[in-house]
PDB file of C-alpha atoms in Angstrom:
ATOM      1  CA  UNK M  29     -10.466 -15.402 -19.147  1.00  0.00           C
ATOM      2  CA  UNK M  30      -8.299 -14.821 -22.210  1.00  0.00           C
ATOM      3  CA  UNK M  31      -4.562 -15.098 -21.659  1.00  0.00           C
ATOM      4  CA  UNK M  32      -1.679 -13.642 -23.600  1.00  0.00           C
ATOM      5  CA  UNK M  33      -0.593 -16.338 -26.093  1.00  0.00           C
ATOM      6  CA  UNK M  34      -2.858 -18.738 -24.138  1.00  0.00           C
ATOM      7  CA  UNK M  35      -0.048 -19.251 -21.631  1.00  0.00           C
ATOM      8  CA  UNK M  36      -0.405 -18.443 -17.956  1.00  0.00           C
ATOM      9  CA  UNK M  37       2.358 -15.899 -17.311  1.00  0.00           C
ATOM     10  CA  UNK M  38       4.675 -16.214 -14.338  1.00  0.00           C
ATOM     11  CA  UNK M  39       3.490 -14.045 -11.454  1.00  0.00           C
ATOM     12  CA  UNK M  40       5.988 -13.064  -8.756  1.00  0.00           C
ATOM     13  CA  UNK M  41       4.259 -12.714  -5.378  1.00  0.00           C
ATOM     14  CA  UNK M  42       6.236 -10.488  -3.003  1.00  0.00           C
ATOM     15  CA  UNK M  43       5.458  -9.984   0.675  1.00  0.00           C
ATOM     16  CA  UNK M  44       7.283  -8.598   3.701  1.00  0.00           C
ATOM     17  CA  UNK M  45       7.730 -10.298   7.056  1.00  0.00           C
ATOM     18  CA  UNK M  46       8.581  -8.375  10.206  1.00  0.00           C
ATOM     19  CA  UNK M  47       8.377 -10.349  13.437  1.00  0.00           C
ATOM     20  CA  UNK M  48       5.112 -11.969  12.331  1.00  0.00           C
ATOM     21  CA  UNK M  49       6.217 -15.266  10.809  1.00  0.00           C
ATOM     22  CA  UNK M  50       3.073 -17.127  11.888  1.00  0.00           C
ATOM     23  CA  UNK M  51       0.925 -14.588  10.009  1.00  0.00           C
ATOM     24  CA  UNK M  52       3.176 -14.855   6.949  1.00  0.00           C
ATOM     25  CA  UNK M  53       2.931 -18.656   7.073  1.00  0.00           C
ATOM     26  CA  UNK M  54      -0.863 -18.407   6.951  1.00  0.00           C
ATOM     27  CA  UNK M  55      -0.548 -16.308   3.797  1.00  0.00           C
ATOM     28  CA  UNK M  56       1.824 -18.860   2.254  1.00  0.00           C
ATOM     29  CA  UNK M  57      -0.587 -21.694   2.969  1.00  0.00           C
ATOM     30  CA  UNK M  58      -3.381 -19.761   1.248  1.00  0.00           C
ATOM     31  CA  UNK M  59      -1.114 -19.203  -1.779  1.00  0.00           C
ATOM     32  CA  UNK M  60      -0.312 -22.916  -1.929  1.00  0.00           C
ATOM     33  CA  UNK M  61      -4.037 -23.677  -2.141  1.00  0.00           C
ATOM     34  CA  UNK M  62      -4.783 -21.011  -4.742  1.00  0.00           C
ATOM     35  CA  UNK M  63      -6.117 -21.799  -8.193  1.00  0.00           C
ATOM     36  CA  UNK M  64      -3.331 -20.012 -10.083  1.00  0.00           C
ATOM     37  CA  UNK M  65      -0.243 -22.201 -10.115  1.00  0.00           C
ATOM     38  CA  UNK M  66       2.438 -20.422 -12.175  1.00  0.00           C
ATOM     39  CA  UNK M  67       3.871 -18.307  -9.377  1.00  0.00           C
ATOM     40  CA  UNK M  68       7.120 -17.640  -7.607  1.00  0.00           C
ATOM     41  CA  UNK M  69       6.842 -16.523  -4.005  1.00  0.00           C
ATOM     42  CA  UNK M  70       9.343 -14.157  -2.408  1.00  0.00           C
ATOM     43  CA  UNK M  71       9.312 -13.217   1.264  1.00  0.00           C
ATOM     44  CA  UNK M  72      11.495 -10.311   2.330  1.00  0.00           C
ATOM     45  CA  UNK M  73      12.306 -10.463   6.031  1.00  0.00           C
ATOM     46  CA  UNK M  74      12.794  -6.922   7.312  1.00  0.00           C
ATOM     47  CA  UNK M  75      15.386  -7.710  10.016  1.00  0.00           C
ATOM     48  CA  UNK M  76      13.109  -9.702  12.302  1.00  0.00           C
ATOM     49  CA  UNK M  77      14.477 -10.641  15.717  1.00  0.00           C
ATOM     50  CA  UNK M  78      14.339 -14.342  14.859  1.00  0.00           C
ATOM     51  CA  UNK M  79      15.170 -15.930  11.507  1.00  0.00           C
ATOM     52  CA  UNK M  80      11.800 -17.051  10.037  1.00  0.00           C
ATOM     53  CA  UNK M  81      13.300 -19.055   7.157  1.00  0.00           C
ATOM     54  CA  UNK M  82      12.661 -22.561   8.536  1.00  0.00           C
ATOM     55  CA  UNK M  83       9.028 -21.788   9.385  1.00  0.00           C
ATOM     56  CA  UNK M  84       8.406 -20.181   5.994  1.00  0.00           C
ATOM     57  CA  UNK M  85       9.927 -23.120   4.119  1.00  0.00           C
ATOM     58  CA  UNK M  86       7.770 -25.522   6.130  1.00  0.00           C
ATOM     59  CA  UNK M  87       4.665 -23.594   5.067  1.00  0.00           C
ATOM     60  CA  UNK M  88       5.727 -23.203   1.417  1.00  0.00           C
ATOM     61  CA  UNK M  89       8.812 -25.248   0.403  1.00  0.00           C
ATOM     62  CA  UNK M  90       9.371 -23.307  -2.832  1.00  0.00           C
ATOM     63  CA  UNK M  91       9.471 -19.884  -1.142  1.00  0.00           C
ATOM     64  CA  UNK M  92      12.499 -17.666  -1.696  1.00  0.00           C
ATOM     65  CA  UNK M  93      13.439 -15.889   1.534  1.00  0.00           C
ATOM     66  CA  UNK M  94      15.499 -12.691   1.447  1.00  0.00           C
ATOM     67  CA  UNK M  95      16.783 -11.537   4.822  1.00  0.00           C
ATOM     68  CA  UNK M  96      17.580  -7.848   5.098  1.00  0.00           C
ATOM     69  CA  UNK M  97      20.185  -6.831   7.673  1.00  0.00           C
ATOM     70  CA  UNK M  98      18.148  -3.692   8.429  1.00  0.00           C
ATOM     71  CA  UNK M  99      14.462  -2.806   8.467  1.00  0.00           C
ATOM     72  CA  UNK M 100      13.952  -1.085   5.130  1.00  0.00           C
ATOM     73  CA  UNK M 101      10.298  -0.303   5.681  1.00  0.00           C
ATOM     74  CA  UNK M 102       7.418  -1.093   3.359  1.00  0.00           C
ATOM     75  CA  UNK M 103       8.871   0.457   0.215  1.00  0.00           C
ATOM     76  CA  UNK M 104      12.451  -0.678   0.739  1.00  0.00           C
ATOM     77  CA  UNK M 105      11.415  -4.201   1.614  1.00  0.00           C
ATOM     78  CA  UNK M 106       9.157  -4.511  -1.419  1.00  0.00           C
ATOM     79  CA  UNK M 107      11.878  -3.102  -3.650  1.00  0.00           C
ATOM     80  CA  UNK M 108      14.264  -5.828  -2.443  1.00  0.00           C
ATOM     81  CA  UNK M 109      11.704  -8.396  -3.510  1.00  0.00           C
ATOM     82  CA  UNK M 110      10.985  -6.707  -6.833  1.00  0.00           C
ATOM     83  CA  UNK M 111      14.687  -6.739  -7.720  1.00  0.00           C
ATOM     84  CA  UNK M 112      14.738 -10.519  -7.224  1.00  0.00           C
ATOM     85  CA  UNK M 113      11.471 -11.172  -9.048  1.00  0.00           C
ATOM     86  CA  UNK M 114      11.597 -12.908 -12.436  1.00  0.00           C
ATOM     87  CA  UNK M 115       7.881 -12.912 -13.271  1.00  0.00           C
ATOM     88  CA  UNK M 116       6.112 -11.096 -16.094  1.00  0.00           C
ATOM     89  CA  UNK M 117       3.814  -9.663 -13.448  1.00  0.00           C
ATOM     90  CA  UNK M 118       4.575  -8.709  -9.865  1.00  0.00           C
ATOM     91  CA  UNK M 119       1.937  -8.930  -7.147  1.00  0.00           C
ATOM     92  CA  UNK M 120       2.847  -7.103  -3.935  1.00  0.00           C
ATOM     93  CA  UNK M 121       0.747  -8.258  -0.984  1.00  0.00           C
ATOM     94  CA  UNK M 122       0.702  -7.613   2.742  1.00  0.00           C
ATOM     95  CA  UNK M 123       1.629 -10.635   4.803  1.00  0.00           C
ATOM     96  CA  UNK M 124      -1.624 -10.224   6.761  1.00  0.00           C
ATOM     97  CA  UNK M 125      -3.743 -11.128   3.749  1.00  0.00           C
ATOM     98  CA  UNK M 126      -5.119 -14.419   2.479  1.00  0.00           C
ATOM     99  CA  UNK M 127      -5.849 -15.388  -1.111  1.00  0.00           C
ATOM    100  CA  UNK M 128      -9.117 -16.590  -2.620  1.00  0.00           C
ATOM    101  CA  UNK M 129      -9.447 -18.615  -5.812  1.00  0.00           C
ATOM    102  CA  UNK M 130      -9.552 -16.522  -8.956  1.00  0.00           C
ATOM    103  CA  UNK M 131      -7.641 -13.677  -7.323  1.00  0.00           C
ATOM    104  CA  UNK M 132      -4.658 -13.675  -9.671  1.00  0.00           C
ATOM    105  CA  UNK M 133      -6.658 -14.640 -12.757  1.00  0.00           C
ATOM    106  CA  UNK M 134      -8.962 -11.649 -12.294  1.00  0.00           C
ATOM    107  CA  UNK M 135      -6.089  -9.200 -11.890  1.00  0.00           C
ATOM    108  CA  UNK M 136      -4.392 -10.493 -15.031  1.00  0.00           C
ATOM    109  CA  UNK M 137      -7.668 -10.134 -16.928  1.00  0.00           C
ATOM    110  CA  UNK M 138      -7.573  -6.360 -16.406  1.00  0.00           C
ATOM    111  CA  UNK M 139      -4.109  -6.102 -17.954  1.00  0.00           C
ATOM    112  CA  UNK M 140      -5.246  -8.126 -20.967  1.00  0.00           C
ATOM    113  CA  UNK M 141      -8.357  -5.984 -21.475  1.00  0.00           C
ATOM    114  CA  UNK M 142      -6.825  -2.579 -20.707  1.00  0.00           C
ATOM    115  CA  UNK M 143      -3.428  -1.810 -22.272  1.00  0.00           C
ATOM    116  CA  UNK M 144      -3.241   1.404 -20.224  1.00  0.00           C
ATOM    117  CA  UNK M 145      -3.337  -0.542 -16.931  1.00  0.00           C
ATOM    118  CA  UNK M 146      -0.296   0.223 -14.808  1.00  0.00           C
ATOM    119  CA  UNK M 147      -1.490  -1.266 -11.549  1.00  0.00           C
ATOM    120  CA  UNK M 148      -4.498  -3.300 -10.451  1.00  0.00           C
ATOM    121  CA  UNK M 149      -5.856  -3.975  -6.971  1.00  0.00           C
ATOM    122  CA  UNK M 150      -8.499  -6.523  -5.988  1.00  0.00           C
ATOM    123  CA  UNK M 151     -11.559  -6.018  -3.841  1.00  0.00           C
ATOM    124  CA  UNK M 152     -10.679  -6.235  -0.144  1.00  0.00           C
ATOM    125  CA  UNK M 153     -12.849  -7.759   2.551  1.00  0.00           C
ATOM    126  CA  UNK M 154     -12.007  -7.730   6.237  1.00  0.00           C
ATOM    127  CA  UNK M 155     -10.697 -11.186   7.157  1.00  0.00           C
ATOM    128  CA  UNK M 156     -12.446 -11.211  10.511  1.00  0.00           C
ATOM    129  CA  UNK M 157     -15.667  -9.821   9.002  1.00  0.00           C
ATOM    130  CA  UNK M 158     -15.983 -11.602   5.682  1.00  0.00           C
ATOM    131  CA  UNK M 159     -18.627 -10.037   3.479  1.00  0.00           C
ATOM    132  CA  UNK M 160     -17.729  -6.533   4.676  1.00  0.00           C
ATOM    133  CA  UNK M 161     -15.807  -4.399   2.195  1.00  0.00           C
ATOM    134  CA  UNK M 162     -12.595  -2.670   3.140  1.00  0.00           C
ATOM    135  CA  UNK M 163     -11.617  -1.456  -0.348  1.00  0.00           C
ATOM    136  CA  UNK M 164     -13.381  -1.107  -3.685  1.00  0.00           C
ATOM    137  CA  UNK M 165     -11.186   1.713  -4.976  1.00  0.00           C
ATOM    138  CA  UNK M 166      -9.984   5.026  -3.563  1.00  0.00           C
ATOM    139  CA  UNK M 167     -11.422   8.527  -3.550  1.00  0.00           C
ATOM    140  CA  UNK M 168      -9.064  11.325  -4.612  1.00  0.00           C
ATOM    141  CA  UNK M 169      -6.941  13.058  -1.988  1.00  0.00           C
ATOM    142  CA  UNK M 170      -8.662  16.163  -0.598  1.00  0.00           C
ATOM    143  CA  UNK M 171      -6.610  19.297  -1.299  1.00  0.00           C
ATOM    144  CA  UNK M 172      -7.536  20.784   2.075  1.00  0.00           C
ATOM    145  CA  UNK M 173      -6.866  17.839   4.368  1.00  0.00           C
ATOM    146  CA  UNK M 174      -4.405  15.676   2.467  1.00  0.00           C
ATOM    147  CA  UNK M 175      -6.626  12.712   3.270  1.00  0.00           C
ATOM    148  CA  UNK M 176      -8.812  10.390   1.266  1.00  0.00           C
ATOM    149  CA  UNK M 177     -11.025   7.397   1.885  1.00  0.00           C
ATOM    150  CA  UNK M 178     -11.587   3.934   0.523  1.00  0.00           C
ATOM    151  CA  UNK M 179     -14.684   3.418  -1.571  1.00  0.00           C
ATOM    152  CA  UNK M 180     -17.126   1.021   0.059  1.00  0.00           C
ATOM    153  CA  UNK M 181     -15.226   0.820   3.344  1.00  0.00           C
ATOM    154  CA  UNK M 182     -17.222  -1.044   6.057  1.00  0.00           C
ATOM    155  CA  UNK M 183     -20.213  -1.580   3.770  1.00  0.00           C
ATOM    156  CA  UNK M 184     -21.808  -5.039   3.390  1.00  0.00           C
ATOM    157  CA  UNK M 185     -20.862  -6.372  -0.041  1.00  0.00           C
ATOM    158  CA  UNK M 186     -24.096  -6.594  -2.006  1.00  0.00           C
ATOM    159  CA  UNK M 187     -22.461  -6.245  -5.413  1.00  0.00           C
ATOM    160  CA  UNK M 188     -22.775  -2.466  -5.421  1.00  0.00           C
ATOM    161  CA  UNK M 189     -19.177  -2.071  -6.615  1.00  0.00           C
ATOM    162  CA  UNK M 190     -19.079  -5.010  -8.994  1.00  0.00           C
ATOM    163  CA  UNK M 191     -17.586  -3.383 -12.045  1.00  0.00           C
ATOM    164  CA  UNK M 192     -14.011  -3.021 -13.227  1.00  0.00           C
ATOM    165  CA  UNK M 193     -13.127   0.640 -12.914  1.00  0.00           C
ATOM    166  CA  UNK M 194     -10.239   3.060 -12.996  1.00  0.00           C
ATOM    167  CA  UNK M 195      -9.552   4.406  -9.530  1.00  0.00           C
ATOM    168  CA  UNK M 196      -7.297   6.998  -7.941  1.00  0.00           C
ATOM    169  CA  UNK M 197      -5.000   4.668  -6.025  1.00  0.00           C
ATOM    170  CA  UNK M 198      -4.178   1.022  -5.555  1.00  0.00           C
ATOM    171  CA  UNK M 199      -4.460  -0.595  -2.136  1.00  0.00           C
ATOM    172  CA  UNK M 200      -0.950  -1.090  -0.763  1.00  0.00           C
ATOM    173  CA  UNK M 201      -2.013  -4.405   0.746  1.00  0.00           C
ATOM    174  CA  UNK M 202      -2.441  -5.948  -2.700  1.00  0.00           C
ATOM    175  CA  UNK M 203      -1.353  -4.423  -5.986  1.00  0.00           C
ATOM    176  CA  UNK M 204      -0.242  -6.068  -9.212  1.00  0.00           C
ATOM    177  CA  UNK M 205       1.882  -4.442 -11.872  1.00  0.00           C
ATOM    178  CA  UNK M 206       3.655  -5.554 -15.023  1.00  0.00           C
ATOM    179  CA  UNK M 207       7.427  -6.020 -14.943  1.00  0.00           C
ATOM    180  CA  UNK M 208       7.844  -4.205 -18.264  1.00  0.00           C
ATOM    181  CA  UNK M 209       5.907  -1.189 -16.938  1.00  0.00           C
ATOM    182  CA  UNK M 210       8.067  -1.078 -13.804  1.00  0.00           C
ATOM    183  CA  UNK M 211      11.156  -0.634 -15.955  1.00  0.00           C
ATOM    184  CA  UNK M 212       9.589   2.585 -17.200  1.00  0.00           C
ATOM    185  CA  UNK M 213       8.094   3.871 -13.948  1.00  0.00           C
ATOM    186  CA  UNK M 214      10.732   2.803 -11.450  1.00  0.00           C
ATOM    187  CA  UNK M 215      10.618   1.305  -7.972  1.00  0.00           C
ATOM    188  CA  UNK M 216       8.530   2.362  -4.997  1.00  0.00           C
ATOM    189  CA  UNK M 217       9.768   5.636  -3.391  1.00  0.00           C
ATOM    190  CA  UNK M 218      11.721   4.676  -0.266  1.00  0.00           C
ATOM    191  CA  UNK M 219      11.695   8.158   1.291  1.00  0.00           C
ATOM    192  CA  UNK M 220       8.339   7.298   2.919  1.00  0.00           C
ATOM    193  CA  UNK M 221       9.423   4.121   4.775  1.00  0.00           C
ATOM    194  CA  UNK M 222       5.833   3.411   5.877  1.00  0.00           C
ATOM    195  CA  UNK M 223       2.441   4.767   4.673  1.00  0.00           C
ATOM    196  CA  UNK M 224       1.611   6.914   1.615  1.00  0.00           C
ATOM    197  CA  UNK M 225       4.335   5.320  -0.523  1.00  0.00           C
ATOM    198  CA  UNK M 226       1.802   3.446  -2.650  1.00  0.00           C
ATOM    199  CA  UNK M 227      -0.114   6.699  -3.271  1.00  0.00           C
ATOM    200  CA  UNK M 228       3.061   8.428  -4.431  1.00  0.00           C
ATOM    201  CA  UNK M 229       3.948   5.410  -6.572  1.00  0.00           C
ATOM    202  CA  UNK M 230       0.517   5.495  -8.203  1.00  0.00           C
ATOM    203  CA  UNK M 231       1.070   9.172  -9.025  1.00  0.00           C
ATOM    204  CA  UNK M 232       4.303   8.181 -10.765  1.00  0.00           C
ATOM    205  CA  UNK M 233       2.408   5.590 -12.824  1.00  0.00           C
ATOM    206  CA  UNK M 234      -0.159   8.221 -13.774  1.00  0.00           C
ATOM    207  CA  UNK M 235       2.573  10.650 -14.805  1.00  0.00           C
ATOM    208  CA  UNK M 236       3.704   8.033 -17.324  1.00  0.00           C
ATOM    209  CA  UNK M 237       0.192   7.758 -18.749  1.00  0.00           C
ATOM    210  CA  UNK M 238      -0.940   4.584 -16.982  1.00  0.00           C
ATOM    211  CA  UNK M 239      -4.172   4.057 -15.056  1.00  0.00           C
ATOM    212  CA  UNK M 240      -4.855   2.377 -11.738  1.00  0.00           C
ATOM    213  CA  UNK M 241      -7.663  -0.182 -11.806  1.00  0.00           C
ATOM    214  CA  UNK M 242      -9.916  -1.909  -9.300  1.00  0.00           C
ATOM    215  CA  UNK M 243     -10.980  -5.476 -10.113  1.00  0.00           C
ATOM    216  CA  UNK M 244     -14.153  -6.615  -8.351  1.00  0.00           C
ATOM    217  CA  UNK M 245     -13.810 -10.215  -9.553  1.00  0.00           C
ATOM    218  CA  UNK M 246     -10.658 -10.680  -7.473  1.00  0.00           C
ATOM    219  CA  UNK M 247     -11.124 -10.917  -3.717  1.00  0.00           C
ATOM    220  CA  UNK M 248      -8.512 -10.837  -0.979  1.00  0.00           C
ATOM    221  CA  UNK M 249      -9.012 -10.996   2.784  1.00  0.00           C
ATOM    222  CA  UNK M 250      -7.131  -8.525   4.975  1.00  0.00           C
ATOM    223  CA  UNK M 251      -6.381  -8.913   8.682  1.00  0.00           C
ATOM    224  CA  UNK M 252      -5.500  -5.188   8.811  1.00  0.00           C
ATOM    225  CA  UNK M 253      -2.838  -3.438  10.906  1.00  0.00           C
ATOM    226  CA  UNK M 254      -1.480  -6.517  12.630  1.00  0.00           C
ATOM    227  CA  UNK M 255       2.151  -5.369  12.316  1.00  0.00           C
ATOM    228  CA  UNK M 256       2.068  -1.709  13.442  1.00  0.00           C
ATOM    229  CA  UNK M 257      -1.041  -1.701  15.607  1.00  0.00           C
ATOM    230  CA  UNK M 258      -4.223   0.273  15.051  1.00  0.00           C
ATOM    231  CA  UNK M 259      -3.171   3.322  17.055  1.00  0.00           C
ATOM    232  CA  UNK M 260       0.573   3.257  17.688  1.00  0.00           C
ATOM    233  CA  UNK M 261       2.893   6.293  17.988  1.00  0.00           C
ATOM    234  CA  UNK M 262       4.847   4.820  15.072  1.00  0.00           C
ATOM    235  CA  UNK M 263       1.714   5.020  12.943  1.00  0.00           C
ATOM    236  CA  UNK M 264       0.994   8.578  14.137  1.00  0.00           C
ATOM    237  CA  UNK M 265       4.526   9.671  13.214  1.00  0.00           C
ATOM    238  CA  UNK M 266       4.610   8.208   9.726  1.00  0.00           C
ATOM    239  CA  UNK M 267       1.043   9.178   8.826  1.00  0.00           C
ATOM    240  CA  UNK M 268       1.760  12.783   9.862  1.00  0.00           C
ATOM    241  CA  UNK M 269       5.193  12.965   8.244  1.00  0.00           C
ATOM    242  CA  UNK M 270       4.156  11.296   5.004  1.00  0.00           C
ATOM    243  CA  UNK M 271       0.809  12.997   4.603  1.00  0.00           C
ATOM    244  CA  UNK M 272       2.706  16.304   4.413  1.00  0.00           C
ATOM    245  CA  UNK M 273       5.459  14.828   2.253  1.00  0.00           C
ATOM    246  CA  UNK M 274       2.967  13.379  -0.220  1.00  0.00           C
ATOM    247  CA  UNK M 275       1.258  16.739  -0.648  1.00  0.00           C
ATOM    248  CA  UNK M 276       4.600  18.476  -1.110  1.00  0.00           C
ATOM    249  CA  UNK M 277       5.609  15.995  -3.816  1.00  0.00           C
ATOM    250  CA  UNK M 278       2.355  15.580  -5.690  1.00  0.00           C
ATOM    251  CA  UNK M 279       0.096  18.621  -5.375  1.00  0.00           C
ATOM    252  CA  UNK M 280       0.684  21.678  -7.520  1.00  0.00           C
ATOM    253  CA  UNK M 281       0.265  25.304  -6.532  1.00  0.00           C
ATOM    254  CA  UNK M 282      -2.066  26.882  -5.458  1.00  0.00           C
ATOM    255  CA  UNK M 283      -3.597  23.739  -3.913  1.00  0.00           C
ATOM    256  CA  UNK M 284      -0.412  23.012  -2.015  1.00  0.00           C
ATOM    257  CA  UNK M 285      -0.685  26.404  -0.298  1.00  0.00           C
ATOM    258  CA  UNK M 286      -4.322  25.651   0.581  1.00  0.00           C
ATOM    259  CA  UNK M 287      -3.238  22.400   2.228  1.00  0.00           C
ATOM    260  CA  UNK M 288      -0.415  24.063   4.190  1.00  0.00           C
ATOM    261  CA  UNK M 289      -2.797  26.745   5.461  1.00  0.00           C
ATOM    262  CA  UNK M 290      -5.307  24.103   6.539  1.00  0.00           C
ATOM    263  CA  UNK M 291      -2.519  22.152   8.222  1.00  0.00           C
ATOM    264  CA  UNK M 292      -1.234  25.201  10.110  1.00  0.00           C
ATOM    265  CA  UNK M 293      -4.557  26.742  11.113  1.00  0.00           C
ATOM    266  CA  UNK M 294      -6.636  23.656  11.776  1.00  0.00           C
ATOM    267  CA  UNK M 295      -4.883  20.277  11.807  1.00  0.00           C
ATOM    268  CA  UNK M 296      -1.933  21.160  14.039  1.00  0.00           C
ATOM    269  CA  UNK M 297      -3.946  23.005  16.747  1.00  0.00           C
ATOM    270  CA  UNK M 298      -6.722  20.401  16.720  1.00  0.00           C
ATOM    271  CA  UNK M 299      -4.463  17.347  16.996  1.00  0.00           C
ATOM    272  CA  UNK M 300      -2.184  18.971  19.553  1.00  0.00           C
ATOM    273  CA  UNK M 301      -5.142  19.822  21.785  1.00  0.00           C
ATOM    274  CA  UNK M 302      -6.679  16.387  21.325  1.00  0.00           C
ATOM    275  CA  UNK M 303      -3.483  14.555  22.306  1.00  0.00           C
ATOM    276  CA  UNK M 304      -3.067  16.844  25.335  1.00  0.00           C
ATOM    277  CA  UNK M 305      -6.645  16.327  26.521  1.00  0.00           C
ATOM    278  CA  UNK M 306      -6.326  12.560  26.087  1.00  0.00           C
ATOM    279  CA  UNK M 307      -2.948  12.611  27.856  1.00  0.00           C
ATOM    280  CA  UNK M 308      -1.374  10.828  24.881  1.00  0.00           C
ATOM    281  CA  UNK M 309       2.131  12.229  25.260  1.00  0.00           C
ATOM    282  CA  UNK M 310       3.778   9.630  23.015  1.00  0.00           C
ATOM    283  CA  UNK M 311       1.363  10.387  20.193  1.00  0.00           C
ATOM    284  CA  UNK M 312       1.850  14.126  20.689  1.00  0.00           C
ATOM    285  CA  UNK M 313       5.610  13.735  20.384  1.00  0.00           C
ATOM    286  CA  UNK M 314       5.210  11.506  17.332  1.00  0.00           C
ATOM    287  CA  UNK M 315       2.841  14.000  15.701  1.00  0.00           C
ATOM    288  CA  UNK M 316       5.236  16.910  16.159  1.00  0.00           C
ATOM    289  CA  UNK M 317       8.202  14.801  15.130  1.00  0.00           C
ATOM    290  CA  UNK M 318       6.427  14.097  11.838  1.00  0.00           C
ATOM    291  CA  UNK M 319       5.816  17.818  11.276  1.00  0.00           C
ATOM    292  CA  UNK M 320       9.372  18.801  12.132  1.00  0.00           C
ATOM    293  CA  UNK M 321      10.809  16.180   9.776  1.00  0.00           C
ATOM    294  CA  UNK M 322       9.274  18.102   6.891  1.00  0.00           C
ATOM    295  CA  UNK M 323      10.570  21.416   8.252  1.00  0.00           C
ATOM    296  CA  UNK M 324      14.084  19.998   8.479  1.00  0.00           C
ATOM    297  CA  UNK M 325      13.863  18.514   5.001  1.00  0.00           C
ATOM    298  CA  UNK M 326      12.513  21.556   3.196  1.00  0.00           C
ATOM    299  CA  UNK M 327      15.149  21.212   0.478  1.00  0.00           C
ATOM    300  CA  UNK M 328      14.348  17.565  -0.238  1.00  0.00           C
ATOM    301  CA  UNK M 329      14.303  16.956  -3.980  1.00  0.00           C
ATOM    302  CA  UNK M 330      10.668  16.624  -4.988  1.00  0.00           C
ATOM    303  CA  UNK M 331       9.018  15.133  -8.043  1.00  0.00           C
ATOM    304  CA  UNK M 332       7.391  17.307 -10.704  1.00  0.00           C
ATOM    305  CA  UNK M 333       3.925  18.129  -9.412  1.00  0.00           C
ATOM    306  CA  UNK M 334       0.765  16.808 -10.980  1.00  0.00           C
ATOM    307  CA  UNK M 335      -1.217  19.736 -12.325  1.00  0.00           C
TER     308      UNK M 335
END
């Protein structure tokens, strides 16, 4: 791998802890064993019940711990870490991931080879099912549903996605960017709090002329949804709220009208009926709360739409 000026640049690794210090410690141990050594590690604690600092320092003595007095969510927590980062590159990772050797080197290689790279994500495998792909890039968001899917998700990894490629979105669980590019693009949008913020951020990168890349040579393991749960009302609320918000902010007319019609005529009746039949009252309330948030915030200042 060629390196700029033959010097390994400083990479700032930023992760968020929220009441899962043992999981975060496992990540820190994997970082300490990683092949790339010129790193600074920043853990942002999002107002956990107990102070995790002592445990984190035991796992990684050089870690910088930032304790937030309030839970700032995924975007706000990462932004706290980014503001403290001093590296030439910033690698945002979920705390429920673990590094493999060559991970950072491969991501840096994309920036060296592609000057238009704004953000790069590695290949993701499921931690508990190693060899099974979670992410090898993202499909584009469907204008009808406001949803998209990960390329290769749940497929055995047989090298079928082993090529560096531009993709629609980075994976929020692991995405590297360049500090100089961030000065131009700006920080992660905090209006989302949880879910869809990395998609919106990627759209901002693309508006500035940068591309999002997937690097197959870099592999990270993901324990997936250990913080919020696989099917929690919190997840239902933010996925509903932010799916609509993302489309409002990033999809131009007439496609935005198509999405709103689909939402009104299909998604809302279908999900409401499904939650009622399954007697999932908490999810039903969360779903409607997410819809009504957008109704109440109709005048929210939106970004210029992507054509």
